[in-house]
Amino acid sequence: MLTALSDATRSTCGGKAATLGVLLRAGVPVPEGFVVAASSVAETVAGTRPEIVAGARPEVEAGLRSAITRALDRLGDPVVAVRSSASDEDGRHASAAGQYESVVGVRGSDGVCAAITTCWDSARAARVAAYRRQTGQDNAPGMAVLVQRVIEAEVSGVLFTPQRPGGSTRIEAAWGLGLAVVSGTVTPDSYDVTADGDVDCVVGSKRTRIDLTPESGGVGTSLVGEQARTARTLQDSTVRVLAGMGRRIAAMLGGPQDIEWAIADDAIWILQARPITAAVPASRTVDQVVPSRALAGVPGSPGLVTATARIVGSPDDFHTVRPGDVVICPCTDPAWTPLFTIAAGVVTETGGALSHAAIVAREYGIPAALAIPNATTHIRSGDRVALDGTAGTITVL
């Protein structure tokens, strides 16, 4: 019914938990936790997996609830993150980045059980179905759920280990929890670390941060002070330590890895590791020539397309998008994934190349440029545009 994270295997606990179990057994600093095995989902709805039962919301049955209460007590009743660990998640060809739900900042058995049902239920979301069709997956996923102590991070982010021998490590970082980096709600600091340890840094515009809200539970977003917005989140020495940890984890797991990490009280924690599913475009260099009429940002997904721009401010605007449009938006979240199946490309005003939106764009094979300030005001719906995801630019023609 429940499995200690250190004992997790892919067959019963899904990809995310199984990989963290491997890392824990190897001595990598991973927050402790436990896994609700995928079989527990089947037991909740008439013996059939709820992700394929129309209209039936799964609930945590009494025996499982009691086991969860005991497991939380053994951990000391901490604030936890309740995270999906689906059988098709974190694979070599499809990451499912951001497609399933996670609930961060939960405490107590009732809250954790409610969050578990949210994770289970997300397997039936429209965005998951669209993603699975796009990536050629036919069978409904088994859904295990990982319950893990939350690291109250001062700085956190994502790193991509070198994708070829002698290549660089790419790291993106922001203040607070890593939700801001993976969701693309901030433009993070970006660090490139060569095999020789040289560090190149481009400081982002970190206007907001996400942190735990102990009074009300969950997480909240707050403004970052003016000085911290343009201050480096990481010193070169820490960047090199992160890059070294990334290389060791990649060697341990047998290939280039997409790794989420957090730093609290000067300690580095690894929160997730999964194979890199598609190559990241090279960073735009300072001396790179940008066409005079182009708006420039961060290269997110390679490719060049000429199409009609469509400004999308919220899900209320989804109906305006036509097949072949370039979607221009402030940022995206997982609910926007179905748009990626019809869009010719994506442009955002914030975000980094390691965000979930960029990862999914690369998996779908559509160009993306991120962190183009005021793109939604400089460009109008109906404009003819040329999007160059390799260079990270968009030009109104």
PDB file of N, CA, C and O in Angstrom, residues 23 28 161 244-255 257 259 270 273:
ATOM      1  N   LEU A  23      18.548   7.436  -6.285  1.00  0.00           N
ATOM      2  CA  LEU A  23      19.467   8.462  -5.783  1.00  0.00           C
ATOM      3  C   LEU A  23      19.634   8.376  -4.265  1.00  0.00           C
ATOM      4  O   LEU A  23      20.745   8.513  -3.740  1.00  0.00           O
ATOM      5  N   VAL A  28      22.642  10.327  -2.390  1.00  0.00           N
ATOM      6  CA  VAL A  28      22.363  11.685  -2.867  1.00  0.00           C
ATOM      7  C   VAL A  28      21.352  12.333  -1.915  1.00  0.00           C
ATOM      8  O   VAL A  28      20.404  11.677  -1.471  1.00  0.00           O
ATOM      9  N   THR A 161      22.151  18.585 -17.438  1.00  0.00           N
ATOM     10  CA  THR A 161      23.539  18.135 -17.531  1.00  0.00           C
ATOM     11  C   THR A 161      23.992  18.156 -18.999  1.00  0.00           C
ATOM     12  O   THR A 161      23.167  18.257 -19.909  1.00  0.00           O
ATOM     13  N   GLY A 244      28.745  19.753 -10.760  1.00  0.00           N
ATOM     14  CA  GLY A 244      29.396  18.494 -10.415  1.00  0.00           C
ATOM     15  C   GLY A 244      28.402  17.454  -9.941  1.00  0.00           C
ATOM     16  O   GLY A 244      28.483  16.267 -10.317  1.00  0.00           O
ATOM     17  N   MET A 245      27.429  17.861  -9.121  1.00  0.00           N
ATOM     18  CA  MET A 245      26.391  16.926  -8.685  1.00  0.00           C
ATOM     19  C   MET A 245      25.597  16.422  -9.880  1.00  0.00           C
ATOM     20  O   MET A 245      25.263  15.228  -9.974  1.00  0.00           O
ATOM     21  N   GLY A 246      25.299  17.315 -10.815  1.00  0.00           N
ATOM     22  CA  GLY A 246      24.558  16.921 -11.999  1.00  0.00           C
ATOM     23  C   GLY A 246      25.300  15.868 -12.813  1.00  0.00           C
ATOM     24  O   GLY A 246      24.699  14.885 -13.266  1.00  0.00           O
ATOM     25  N   ARG A 247      26.608  16.070 -12.992  1.00  0.00           N
ATOM     26  CA  ARG A 247      27.387  15.100 -13.771  1.00  0.00           C
ATOM     27  C   ARG A 247      27.412  13.737 -13.087  1.00  0.00           C
ATOM     28  O   ARG A 247      27.300  12.696 -13.748  1.00  0.00           O
ATOM     29  N   ARG A 248      27.519  13.727 -11.748  1.00  0.00           N
ATOM     30  CA  ARG A 248      27.520  12.449 -11.026  1.00  0.00           C
ATOM     31  C   ARG A 248      26.181  11.748 -11.145  1.00  0.00           C
ATOM     32  O   ARG A 248      26.108  10.521 -11.325  1.00  0.00           O
ATOM     33  N   ILE A 249      25.093  12.516 -11.059  1.00  0.00           N
ATOM     34  CA  ILE A 249      23.762  11.915 -11.174  1.00  0.00           C
ATOM     35  C   ILE A 249      23.544  11.375 -12.581  1.00  0.00           C
ATOM     36  O   ILE A 249      22.998  10.280 -12.770  1.00  0.00           O
ATOM     37  N   ALA A 250      23.996  12.110 -13.598  1.00  0.00           N
ATOM     38  CA  ALA A 250      23.858  11.636 -14.978  1.00  0.00           C
ATOM     39  C   ALA A 250      24.624  10.337 -15.192  1.00  0.00           C
ATOM     40  O   ALA A 250      24.131   9.411 -15.854  1.00  0.00           O
ATOM     41  N   ALA A 251      25.824  10.250 -14.624  1.00  0.00           N
ATOM     42  CA  ALA A 251      26.607   9.016 -14.752  1.00  0.00           C
ATOM     43  C   ALA A 251      25.914   7.863 -14.040  1.00  0.00           C
ATOM     44  O   ALA A 251      25.877   6.723 -14.534  1.00  0.00           O
ATOM     45  N   MET A 252      25.312   8.157 -12.902  1.00  0.00           N
ATOM     46  CA  MET A 252      24.620   7.138 -12.121  1.00  0.00           C
ATOM     47  C   MET A 252      23.378   6.616 -12.847  1.00  0.00           C
ATOM     48  O   MET A 252      23.078   5.420 -12.815  1.00  0.00           O
ATOM     49  N   LEU A 253      22.682   7.530 -13.552  1.00  0.00           N
ATOM     50  CA  LEU A 253      21.419   7.167 -14.183  1.00  0.00           C
ATOM     51  C   LEU A 253      21.573   6.800 -15.658  1.00  0.00           C
ATOM     52  O   LEU A 253      20.598   6.418 -16.303  1.00  0.00           O
ATOM     53  N   GLY A 254      22.775   6.945 -16.178  1.00  0.00           N
ATOM     54  CA  GLY A 254      23.045   6.434 -17.515  1.00  0.00           C
ATOM     55  C   GLY A 254      22.686   7.345 -18.665  1.00  0.00           C
ATOM     56  O   GLY A 254      22.429   6.856 -19.770  1.00  0.00           O
ATOM     57  N   GLY A 255      22.680   8.670 -18.458  1.00  0.00           N
ATOM     58  CA  GLY A 255      22.402   9.581 -19.570  1.00  0.00           C
ATOM     59  C   GLY A 255      22.141  10.984 -19.081  1.00  0.00           C
ATOM     60  O   GLY A 255      21.995  11.231 -17.873  1.00  0.00           O
ATOM     61  N   GLN A 257      20.578  14.372 -17.834  1.00  0.00           N
ATOM     62  CA  GLN A 257      19.440  14.491 -16.922  1.00  0.00           C
ATOM     63  C   GLN A 257      18.946  15.928 -16.780  1.00  0.00           C
ATOM     64  O   GLN A 257      19.721  16.887 -16.806  1.00  0.00           O
ATOM     65  N   ILE A 259      17.305  18.027 -13.959  1.00  0.00           N
ATOM     66  CA  ILE A 259      17.331  17.868 -12.499  1.00  0.00           C
ATOM     67  C   ILE A 259      16.763  19.119 -11.819  1.00  0.00           C
ATOM     68  O   ILE A 259      17.190  20.237 -12.114  1.00  0.00           O
ATOM     69  N   ILE A 270      18.267  17.474  -3.939  1.00  0.00           N
ATOM     70  CA  ILE A 270      17.802  17.076  -5.260  1.00  0.00           C
ATOM     71  C   ILE A 270      16.344  16.646  -5.148  1.00  0.00           C
ATOM     72  O   ILE A 270      15.996  15.767  -4.355  1.00  0.00           O
ATOM     73  N   ALA A 273      14.874  14.022 -10.898  1.00  0.00           N
ATOM     74  CA  ALA A 273      15.809  13.808 -11.998  1.00  0.00           C
ATOM     75  C   ALA A 273      15.101  12.962 -13.046  1.00  0.00           C
ATOM     76  O   ALA A 273      14.447  11.973 -12.707  1.00  0.00           O
TER      77      ALA A 273
END
